[in-house]
Amino acid sequence: MLDQKTIEIIKSTVPVLEVHGEQITTVFYKTMFENHPELLNIFNHANQKQGKQQRALAGTVYAAAKYIDNLEAILPVVNQIAHKHRSLGILPEHYPIVGKHLLIAIKEVLGDAATDEIINAWADAYGVIADAFISVEAEMYDAAANQKGGWDGFRPFIVGNKVEESEVITSFYLKPVDGKEIAAFKPGQYISVKLEIEGEDFTHIRQYSLSDAPGKSYYRISVKKEAGLETPDGKVSNYLHSSVEEGEVLQISAPAGDFFLDTEKVTPVVLISGGVGLTPMVSMLNTVADLQPEKEVTFIHAAQNGKVHALKDEVASTAAKAKVNSVVFYDQPTEEDRENSSFDVEGYITKEWLKENVDIAQSDFYFCGPVPFMKAINAALKDLGVTDDRIHFEFFGPMASLEV
Ligand SMILES: Cc1cc2nc3c(=O)[nH]c(=O)nc-3n(C[C@H](O)[C@H](O)[C@H](O)COP(=O)(O)OP(=O)(O)OC[C@H]3O[C@@H](n4cnc5c(N)ncnc54)[C@H](O)[C@@H]3O)c2cc1C
Ligand code: HEM
């Protein structure tokens, strides 16, 4: 435990570090990767280049430091990050490496202002925060490996079917090479895929939500090909689309994540997705149809138009089997979409539409999509008085703020 003096130093220096937050974490990553290039096998290089990961880590270290004498208060955040860490294979021995380079960065950015007293206090505080992560992650490693059909680390899966779902989204049906059982998962959870691409110096790991209901003999992921406009094309998604064919083997870690449908609750749910954000929602939808066909579901999907609208027939046929109201929004419908009446509403999902069409007072809301889309949905739900305990969301990248 930390003494009172250390706690006071930490709390009084957090605001100073927050001002320099991104500068510190930028120096931190640069030095850490210089000294430990092997960590580039785990970190997403594109997130680094865009500064997303820096913001996420800086934000969490300072949030944790503010609550250093009451880490219980940030346990939900620790839990969410620990799921990601476990899915990536982060181990206890990685923590001292991060701690050492964080202190080096604090010293470098703050200069003389970083006295020995301050540095020692931060070393102690980092130790407490790291221990909290390590112990939560140890339980998760244990649970992942020891569940029925579970495993430790990455396990080889063979691509059974590869199915084009739209011009930009393709599904991969994955079965374990060993032919044994696979772990159950909660609808909304994801797996990590680790790729070795010929000619690349490092492995690349990415998360993909499981897009079908649990209880099958396969896992399904549905991947959007990320085209860069002025930036390079997305590495893993393009490789999966263009180079991974049926019969090839992918390395997969066991399902993870704290974003999942509460299948105990019987009150209505509203599943809202934008673009490829529909993958966890389809898993939830298919699960409700299997397990709780009496539950009221509103499935709202927003896409640009029919060309990029994935899993359309599957959603329509599942909706027909259960108490599901499925509504499709296109903001750029094509002539063909108009002729075939293949969407319900033109434009974006609005607060007014939600107010008129869903049970605001009782429903739980689950949403996922591009960050601006998520910000708009979150703001609409808050304005309509939906309480935080009924708002659930997933980021398809490092966590960010949804404040507008
Ligand atoms: C929990 C979770 C679940 C997810 N589920 C899904 C899912 O179901 N389906 C799905 O398709 N995706 C999903 N994702 C997203 C997925 O993990 C990948 O992020 C996505 O496939 C892009 O990876 P990539 O390797 O193709 O792109 P990356 O190489 O990681 O690039 C990402 C973006 O950065 C841009 N970029 C690359 N280099 C630079 C640079 N130098 N400067 C600036 N920008 C750059 C690229 O153009 C691209 O737009 C999920 C993510 C998470 C965290
Ligand atoms: C107490 C220390 C740590 C904190 C506070 C922390 C915090 C975070 C946060 C906030 C995220 C983003 C989570 C999200 O996706 O929303 C993250 C992801 C990640 N963390 Fe940590 N982390 C810590 C230690 C470590 C260690 C020791 C490693 C390994 C060396 C590590 C590797 C990663 C990786 C690889 C990602 C995903 C990055 C990406 O996809 O860009 N972290 N961490």
Coordinates of C-alpha atoms and ligand atoms in Angstrom, one line a residue:
M1 CA 0.0 0.0 0.0
L2 CA 1.1 3.6 -0.6
D3 CA 1.8 6.0 2.2
Q4 CA -0.2 9.2 2.6
K5 CA 2.7 11.4 1.4
T6 CA 3.1 9.4 -1.8
I7 CA -0.7 9.6 -2.4
E8 CA -0.6 13.4 -2.0
I9 CA 2.3 13.7 -4.4
I10 CA 0.6 11.6 -7.0
K11 CA -2.7 13.5 -6.7
S12 CA -1.0 16.9 -6.9
T13 CA 1.1 16.0 -9.9
V14 CA -1.7 14.4 -12.0
P15 CA -2.9 17.8 -13.3
V16 CA 0.7 18.7 -14.4
L17 CA 1.1 15.3 -16.1
E18 CA -2.3 15.6 -17.8
V19 CA -1.2 18.8 -19.5
H20 CA 1.8 17.0 -20.9
G21 CA 0.0 13.7 -21.2
E22 CA 0.3 13.0 -24.9
Q23 CA 3.9 14.4 -25.1
I24 CA 4.9 12.0 -22.3
T25 CA 3.3 8.9 -23.8
T26 CA 4.7 9.8 -27.3
V27 CA 8.2 9.9 -25.8
F28 CA 7.4 6.8 -23.8
Y29 CA 6.4 4.7 -26.9
K30 CA 9.3 5.9 -28.9
T31 CA 11.9 4.9 -26.3
M32 CA 10.2 1.7 -25.4
F33 CA 10.1 0.5 -29.0
E34 CA 13.7 1.5 -29.5
N35 CA 14.7 -0.6 -26.6
H36 CA 12.2 -3.4 -27.1
P37 CA 11.4 -3.7 -30.8
E38 CA 9.9 -7.1 -30.1
L39 CA 6.8 -5.3 -28.6
L40 CA 6.0 -4.1 -32.1
N41 CA 4.7 -7.7 -32.6
I42 CA 1.9 -6.8 -30.2
F43 CA 1.0 -3.1 -30.7
N44 CA -1.0 -1.9 -33.7
H45 CA 1.3 0.3 -35.7
A46 CA -1.5 2.3 -37.4
N47 CA -3.0 3.2 -34.0
Q48 CA 0.4 4.5 -32.9
K49 CA 0.8 6.6 -36.0
Q50 CA -2.6 8.2 -35.4
G51 CA -1.9 8.8 -31.7
K52 CA -5.0 6.9 -30.7
Q53 CA -3.2 4.4 -28.4
Q54 CA -1.2 7.2 -26.8
R55 CA -4.4 9.0 -25.8
A56 CA -6.0 5.9 -24.5
L57 CA -3.1 4.9 -22.3
A58 CA -2.3 8.4 -21.1
G59 CA -6.0 8.9 -20.1
T60 CA -6.1 5.6 -18.2
V61 CA -2.8 6.1 -16.3
Y62 CA -4.0 9.5 -15.0
A63 CA -7.5 8.3 -14.2
A64 CA -6.0 5.5 -12.3
A65 CA -3.6 7.9 -10.5
K66 CA -6.5 10.1 -9.4
Y67 CA -8.1 7.1 -7.8
I68 CA -4.9 5.6 -6.5
D69 CA -6.3 5.2 -3.0
N70 CA -9.6 3.7 -4.3
L71 CA -8.8 1.7 -7.5
E72 CA -12.1 -0.1 -7.0
A73 CA -13.7 3.0 -8.5
I74 CA -12.1 2.4 -11.9
L75 CA -12.5 -1.4 -11.9
P76 CA -14.9 -1.4 -14.9
V77 CA -12.3 0.4 -17.0
V78 CA -9.5 -1.9 -15.7
N79 CA -11.7 -4.9 -16.6
Q80 CA -12.3 -3.7 -20.1
I81 CA -8.6 -3.0 -20.8
A82 CA -7.7 -6.3 -19.1
H83 CA -9.9 -8.2 -21.6
K84 CA -8.1 -6.5 -24.5
H85 CA -4.7 -7.3 -22.8
R86 CA -5.6 -10.9 -22.3
S87 CA -6.8 -11.3 -25.8
L88 CA -3.5 -9.9 -27.1
G89 CA -1.3 -12.0 -24.7
I90 CA 0.1 -9.2 -22.5
L91 CA 2.0 -10.9 -19.6
P92 CA 3.2 -9.8 -16.1
E93 CA 6.8 -9.5 -17.4
H94 CA 5.7 -6.8 -19.8
Y95 CA 4.6 -4.4 -17.0
P96 CA 8.0 -3.4 -15.7
I97 CA 9.1 -2.6 -19.2
V98 CA 6.1 -0.2 -19.6
G99 CA 6.8 1.2 -16.1
K100 CA 10.5 1.9 -16.7
H101 CA 9.8 3.7 -20.0
L102 CA 6.9 5.7 -18.6
L103 CA 9.2 7.1 -15.8
I104 CA 12.0 7.8 -18.4
A105 CA 9.4 9.8 -20.4
I106 CA 8.1 11.7 -17.4
K107 CA 11.7 12.7 -16.6
E108 CA 12.5 13.7 -20.1
V109 CA 9.4 15.9 -20.6
L110 CA 9.2 17.5 -17.1
G111 CA 13.0 18.1 -16.8
D112 CA 14.0 19.6 -13.5
A113 CA 10.4 19.7 -12.3
A114 CA 10.5 15.9 -12.0
T115 CA 12.3 15.7 -8.6
D116 CA 13.5 12.3 -7.2
E117 CA 10.6 12.5 -4.8
I118 CA 8.1 12.8 -7.6
I119 CA 9.7 10.1 -9.7
N120 CA 9.8 7.7 -6.7
A121 CA 6.1 8.4 -5.9
W122 CA 5.2 7.6 -9.5
A123 CA 7.3 4.4 -9.6
D124 CA 5.3 3.2 -6.5
A125 CA 2.0 4.3 -7.9
Y126 CA 2.6 2.6 -11.2
G127 CA 3.5 -0.6 -9.3
V128 CA 0.1 -0.5 -7.6
I129 CA -1.8 0.1 -10.8
A130 CA 0.2 -2.6 -12.7
D131 CA -0.5 -5.1 -9.9
A132 CA -4.2 -4.4 -10.2
F133 CA -4.1 -5.1 -14.0
I134 CA -1.9 -8.2 -13.5
S135 CA -4.2 -9.8 -10.9
V136 CA -7.4 -9.1 -13.0
E137 CA -5.6 -10.5 -16.1
A138 CA -4.4 -13.6 -14.2
E139 CA -8.0 -14.5 -13.5
M140 CA -8.9 -13.9 -17.1
Y141 CA -6.1 -16.1 -18.4
D142 CA -7.1 -18.8 -16.0
A143 CA -10.8 -18.6 -17.0
A144 CA -10.0 -18.5 -20.8
A145 CA -7.8 -21.6 -20.6
N146 CA -9.8 -23.7 -18.2
Q147 CA -13.3 -23.2 -19.6
K148 CA -14.9 -26.0 -21.6
G149 CA -13.3 -25.8 -25.1
G150 CA -10.9 -23.1 -23.9
W151 CA -7.3 -22.5 -24.5
D152 CA -4.3 -20.4 -23.6
G153 CA -2.7 -17.9 -26.0
F154 CA -3.3 -18.4 -29.8
R155 CA -4.8 -21.6 -31.3
P156 CA -4.8 -22.5 -35.0
F157 CA -8.1 -22.3 -36.8
I158 CA -8.8 -23.2 -40.4
V159 CA -10.9 -21.0 -42.6
G160 CA -13.9 -23.2 -43.6
N161 CA -16.0 -20.8 -45.7
K162 CA -15.1 -17.4 -46.9
V163 CA -18.3 -15.5 -47.8
E164 CA -18.7 -12.1 -49.4
E165 CA -21.4 -10.3 -47.5
S166 CA -21.2 -6.9 -49.4
E167 CA -18.8 -5.0 -51.6
V168 CA -16.6 -4.3 -48.5
I169 CA -17.4 -6.9 -45.9
T170 CA -16.5 -10.6 -46.0
S171 CA -17.2 -13.3 -43.4
F172 CA -14.7 -16.0 -42.4
Y173 CA -16.0 -19.2 -40.8
L174 CA -13.3 -20.6 -38.5
K175 CA -12.9 -24.1 -37.1
P176 CA -10.1 -25.4 -34.8
V177 CA -7.4 -27.3 -36.6
D178 CA -7.4 -29.8 -33.7
G179 CA -11.1 -30.6 -34.4
K180 CA -11.8 -30.3 -30.7
E181 CA -14.5 -28.3 -28.9
I182 CA -14.4 -24.5 -29.0
A183 CA -15.2 -22.2 -26.1
A184 CA -18.6 -20.6 -25.7
F185 CA -18.8 -16.8 -25.8
K186 CA -21.2 -14.1 -24.9
P187 CA -22.9 -12.3 -27.9
G188 CA -20.9 -9.1 -28.4
Q189 CA -17.5 -10.5 -27.5
Y190 CA -14.5 -10.6 -29.9
I191 CA -11.4 -12.7 -30.7
S192 CA -7.9 -11.5 -31.7
V193 CA -6.4 -12.7 -34.9
K194 CA -2.6 -12.8 -35.2
L195 CA -1.1 -12.7 -38.7
E196 CA 2.3 -13.4 -40.0
I197 CA 2.5 -11.7 -43.4
E198 CA 5.3 -12.7 -45.7
G199 CA 7.9 -10.0 -46.0
E200 CA 6.8 -8.2 -42.8
D201 CA 9.2 -7.8 -39.9
F202 CA 6.4 -8.1 -37.2
T203 CA 3.3 -10.0 -36.5
H204 CA 0.0 -8.1 -36.6
I205 CA -2.8 -8.6 -34.1
R206 CA -6.4 -7.3 -34.6
Q207 CA -9.7 -7.8 -32.8
Y208 CA -12.9 -9.0 -34.6
S209 CA -16.3 -9.4 -33.0
L210 CA -17.9 -12.8 -33.4
S211 CA -20.8 -12.2 -35.8
D212 CA -22.9 -15.3 -35.2
A213 CA -24.6 -16.6 -32.1
P214 CA -22.6 -18.9 -29.7
G215 CA -23.1 -22.6 -29.6
K216 CA -22.1 -23.4 -33.1
S217 CA -19.1 -25.6 -34.2
Y218 CA -17.4 -22.5 -35.7
Y219 CA -16.6 -18.9 -35.0
R220 CA -17.6 -16.4 -37.6
I221 CA -16.0 -13.0 -38.1
S222 CA -17.1 -10.5 -40.7
V223 CA -14.3 -8.1 -41.7
K224 CA -14.5 -4.8 -43.5
K225 CA -11.8 -4.0 -46.0
E226 CA -10.4 -0.7 -44.7
A227 CA -9.3 1.4 -47.6
G228 CA -7.0 4.3 -46.7
L229 CA -7.8 7.5 -48.6
E230 CA -4.7 9.5 -48.0
T231 CA -3.2 6.9 -45.7
P232 CA -2.0 3.3 -46.4
D233 CA -4.8 0.7 -46.7
G234 CA -5.6 -1.2 -43.5
K235 CA -3.0 -4.0 -43.2
V236 CA -4.8 -6.9 -41.7
S237 CA -8.3 -6.4 -43.2
N238 CA -7.0 -6.1 -46.7
Y239 CA -4.7 -9.1 -46.2
L240 CA -7.7 -11.2 -45.0
H241 CA -9.8 -10.1 -48.0
S242 CA -7.2 -10.6 -50.7
S243 CA -4.8 -13.3 -49.4
V244 CA -6.5 -15.6 -46.9
E245 CA -8.5 -18.3 -48.7
E246 CA -10.6 -21.2 -47.6
G247 CA -8.3 -23.9 -46.1
E248 CA -5.8 -21.4 -44.7
V249 CA -4.9 -21.3 -41.0
L250 CA -5.3 -18.3 -38.7
Q251 CA -4.1 -17.9 -35.1
I252 CA -6.9 -17.0 -32.8
S253 CA -7.1 -16.1 -29.1
A254 CA -10.1 -17.2 -27.0
P255 CA -13.2 -14.9 -26.9
A256 CA -12.9 -11.8 -24.8
G257 CA -14.6 -8.5 -24.0
D258 CA -17.0 -6.9 -21.6
F259 CA -19.5 -5.7 -24.2
F260 CA -22.2 -8.3 -24.4
L261 CA -25.9 -8.8 -24.4
D262 CA -27.5 -9.5 -21.0
T263 CA -29.5 -12.6 -21.8
E264 CA -31.0 -12.7 -18.3
K265 CA -33.0 -9.5 -18.7
V266 CA -36.4 -9.8 -20.3
T267 CA -37.0 -6.1 -21.0
P268 CA -36.7 -4.8 -24.6
V269 CA -33.4 -4.2 -26.4
V270 CA -32.5 -1.8 -29.1
L271 CA -29.5 -2.8 -31.2
I272 CA -28.1 0.1 -33.2
S273 CA -25.2 -0.2 -35.7
G274 CA -23.4 1.8 -38.3
G275 CA -21.5 0.1 -41.1
V276 CA -19.4 -2.9 -40.0
G277 CA -20.4 -2.1 -36.4
L278 CA -23.3 -4.5 -37.1
T279 CA -21.1 -7.6 -36.3
P280 CA -21.7 -7.8 -32.5
M281 CA -25.3 -6.7 -33.1
V282 CA -26.0 -9.6 -35.4
S283 CA -24.5 -12.0 -32.9
M284 CA -26.8 -10.5 -30.2
L285 CA -29.8 -10.7 -32.6
N286 CA -29.2 -14.3 -33.5
T287 CA -28.7 -15.2 -29.8
V288 CA -32.0 -13.6 -28.9
A289 CA -33.7 -15.5 -31.7
D290 CA -32.2 -18.8 -30.4
L291 CA -32.7 -18.2 -26.6
Q292 CA -35.3 -15.5 -26.0
P293 CA -37.6 -15.4 -29.0
E294 CA -40.2 -13.6 -26.8
K295 CA -37.9 -10.7 -26.1
E296 CA -38.7 -7.5 -28.0
V297 CA -35.9 -6.4 -30.2
T298 CA -35.5 -3.3 -32.4
F299 CA -32.6 -3.9 -34.8
I300 CA -31.5 -0.6 -36.4
H301 CA -28.8 -0.6 -39.0
A302 CA -27.4 2.4 -40.8
A303 CA -25.3 2.0 -44.0
Q304 CA -24.5 4.2 -46.9
N305 CA -26.5 2.1 -49.4
G306 CA -27.3 -1.5 -50.5
K307 CA -23.8 -2.1 -52.0
V308 CA -22.1 -2.0 -48.6
H309 CA -25.0 -3.4 -46.5
A310 CA -23.8 -6.8 -45.1
L311 CA -25.8 -9.7 -43.7
K312 CA -29.0 -8.2 -44.9
D313 CA -30.8 -11.5 -45.8
E314 CA -29.7 -13.1 -42.6
V315 CA -31.0 -10.3 -40.4
A316 CA -34.3 -10.2 -42.3
S317 CA -34.8 -14.0 -41.9
T318 CA -33.9 -13.9 -38.2
A319 CA -36.2 -11.0 -37.7
A320 CA -39.0 -12.9 -39.2
K321 CA -38.5 -15.8 -36.7
A322 CA -38.6 -13.6 -33.5
K323 CA -40.2 -10.5 -32.1
V324 CA -37.8 -8.2 -34.0
N325 CA -38.5 -4.9 -35.7
S326 CA -35.7 -4.5 -38.2
V327 CA -35.2 -1.0 -39.6
V328 CA -32.7 0.0 -42.3
F329 CA -31.3 3.5 -42.8
Y330 CA -29.4 4.5 -45.9
D331 CA -27.9 7.9 -46.1
Q332 CA -26.8 7.6 -49.8
P333 CA -29.2 5.1 -51.4
T334 CA -28.6 4.2 -55.0
E335 CA -31.3 4.2 -57.7
E336 CA -31.5 0.5 -57.4
D337 CA -32.1 0.7 -53.7
R338 CA -35.0 3.1 -54.4
E339 CA -36.5 0.9 -57.1
N340 CA -36.3 -2.2 -54.8
S341 CA -37.4 -0.3 -51.7
S342 CA -34.5 -2.0 -50.0
F343 CA -34.3 0.4 -47.1
D344 CA -36.8 1.9 -44.6
V345 CA -35.6 5.4 -43.9
E346 CA -33.3 7.8 -45.9
G347 CA -30.8 9.8 -43.9
Y348 CA -29.3 9.4 -40.4
I349 CA -30.8 7.9 -37.2
T350 CA -32.1 10.9 -35.2
K351 CA -33.2 11.5 -31.7
E352 CA -36.7 12.4 -32.9
W353 CA -36.9 9.1 -34.8
L354 CA -35.8 7.1 -31.8
K355 CA -38.3 8.9 -29.5
E356 CA -41.1 8.0 -31.9
N357 CA -40.2 4.4 -32.6
V358 CA -38.6 2.7 -29.6
D359 CA -39.4 2.1 -26.0
I360 CA -37.1 4.7 -24.5
A361 CA -38.2 4.2 -20.9
Q362 CA -37.6 0.5 -20.7
S363 CA -35.1 -0.6 -23.3
D364 CA -31.4 -1.4 -23.0
F365 CA -29.4 0.2 -25.9
Y366 CA -26.4 -1.5 -27.5
F367 CA -24.5 0.4 -30.2
C368 CA -21.4 0.2 -32.3
G369 CA -20.1 2.0 -35.4
P370 CA -17.7 4.7 -36.5
V371 CA -16.9 7.1 -33.6
P372 CA -18.9 10.1 -34.9
F373 CA -21.9 7.8 -35.3
M374 CA -21.5 6.6 -31.8
K375 CA -21.2 10.1 -30.4
A376 CA -24.4 11.1 -32.2
I377 CA -26.3 8.0 -30.8
N378 CA -24.9 8.5 -27.3
A379 CA -25.9 12.2 -27.3
A380 CA -29.4 11.3 -28.6
L381 CA -30.0 8.7 -25.9
K382 CA -28.7 11.0 -23.1
D383 CA -31.0 13.8 -24.3
L384 CA -33.9 11.4 -24.3
G385 CA -33.1 10.6 -20.6
V386 CA -31.8 7.0 -21.0
T387 CA -29.8 6.3 -17.9
D388 CA -26.1 5.2 -18.2
D389 CA -26.9 1.7 -16.9
R390 CA -29.0 1.1 -20.0
I391 CA -26.4 2.4 -22.5
H392 CA -23.8 -0.1 -23.8
F393 CA -21.3 0.4 -26.6
E394 CA -18.1 -1.0 -28.2
F395 CA -15.3 0.8 -29.9
F396 CA -13.7 -0.9 -32.9
G397 CA -10.4 0.7 -31.9
P398 CA -8.8 2.1 -28.7
M399 CA -11.4 3.5 -26.3
A400 CA -12.2 7.2 -26.9
S401 CA -14.4 9.9 -25.5
L402 CA -18.1 10.0 -26.7
E403 CA -18.5 13.6 -25.4
V404 CA -19.6 15.9 -28.3
Ligands
LIG1 C1 -13.3 -5.0 -30.0 C2 -13.1 -4.8 -31.5 C3 -13.9 -5.5 -32.3 C4 -13.8 -5.3 -33.7 N1 -14.6 -6.0 -34.6 C5 -14.5 -5.8 -35.9 C6 -15.3 -6.5 -36.8 O1 -16.2 -7.2 -36.4 N2 -15.2 -6.3 -38.2 C7 -14.2 -5.4 -38.6 O2 -14.1 -5.3 -39.9 N3 -13.4 -4.8 -37.8 C8 -13.5 -4.9 -36.4 N4 -12.6 -4.3 -35.6 C9 -11.6 -3.4 -36.2 C10 -10.4 -4.3 -36.5 O3 -9.8 -4.8 -35.3 C11 -9.2 -3.5 -37.2 O4 -9.0 -2.4 -36.5 C12 -9.7 -3.2 -38.6 O5 -9.9 -4.4 -39.4 C13 -8.6 -2.4 -39.3 O6 -7.4 -3.1 -39.3 P1 -6.3 -3.1 -40.5 O7 -5.1 -3.8 -40.0 O8 -6.9 -3.4 -41.7 O9 -6.0 -1.6 -40.5 P2 -4.7 -0.8 -39.9 O10 -3.5 -1.2 -40.6 O11 -4.7 -1.1 -38.4 O12 -5.1 0.7 -40.2 C14 -6.2 1.2 -39.6 C15 -6.5 2.6 -40.2 O13 -5.4 3.4 -40.0 C16 -5.1 4.0 -41.3 N5 -3.6 4.2 -41.3 C17 -2.7 3.2 -41.6 N6 -1.5 3.8 -41.6 C18 -1.6 5.1 -41.2 C19 -0.7 6.1 -41.0 N7 0.6 6.0 -41.2 N8 -1.2 7.3 -40.6 C20 -2.6 7.5 -40.5 N9 -3.5 6.5 -40.7 C21 -3.0 5.3 -41.0 C22 -5.6 3.0 -42.3 O14 -5.8 3.7 -43.6 C23 -6.8 2.5 -41.7 O15 -7.9 3.3 -42.0 C24 -12.8 -4.4 -34.2 C25 -11.9 -3.8 -33.3 C26 -12.1 -3.9 -32.0 C27 -11.2 -3.2 -31.0
HEM2 C1 -0.8 -0.1 -16.0 C2 -0.4 -0.2 -17.2 C3 -1.2 -0.2 -18.5 C4 -2.3 0.6 -18.7 C5 -2.9 1.7 -17.9 C6 -2.7 0.3 -20.1 C7 -3.8 0.9 -20.7 C8 -4.3 0.5 -22.0 C9 -5.4 1.1 -22.6 C10 -6.3 2.2 -22.1 C11 -5.6 0.5 -23.8 C12 -6.6 0.7 -24.9 C13 -7.8 -0.2 -24.6 C14 -8.8 -0.2 -25.6 O1 -8.6 -0.8 -26.7 O2 -9.8 0.4 -25.5 C15 -4.5 -0.5 -23.9 C16 -4.4 -1.4 -25.0 C17 -3.2 -2.0 -25.2 N1 -2.2 -2.3 -24.3 FE1 -2.1 -1.6 -22.4 N2 -1.9 -0.7 -20.6 C18 -1.0 -1.0 -19.6 C19 0.0 -1.9 -19.8 C20 0.3 -2.6 -20.9 C21 1.5 -3.4 -21.1 C22 2.5 -3.8 -20.0 C23 1.5 -3.8 -22.4 C24 2.5 -4.7 -23.1 C25 3.8 -4.3 -23.3 C26 0.3 -3.2 -23.0 C27 0.0 -3.4 -24.4 C28 -1.2 -3.0 -24.9 C29 -1.6 -3.2 -26.3 C30 -0.7 -4.0 -27.3 C31 -2.8 -2.6 -26.5 C32 -3.7 -2.6 -27.8 C33 -3.0 -1.5 -28.6 C34 -3.6 -1.3 -29.9 O3 -4.3 -2.1 -30.4 O4 -3.2 -0.2 -30.5 N3 -0.3 -2.5 -22.1 N4 -3.7 -0.5 -22.8

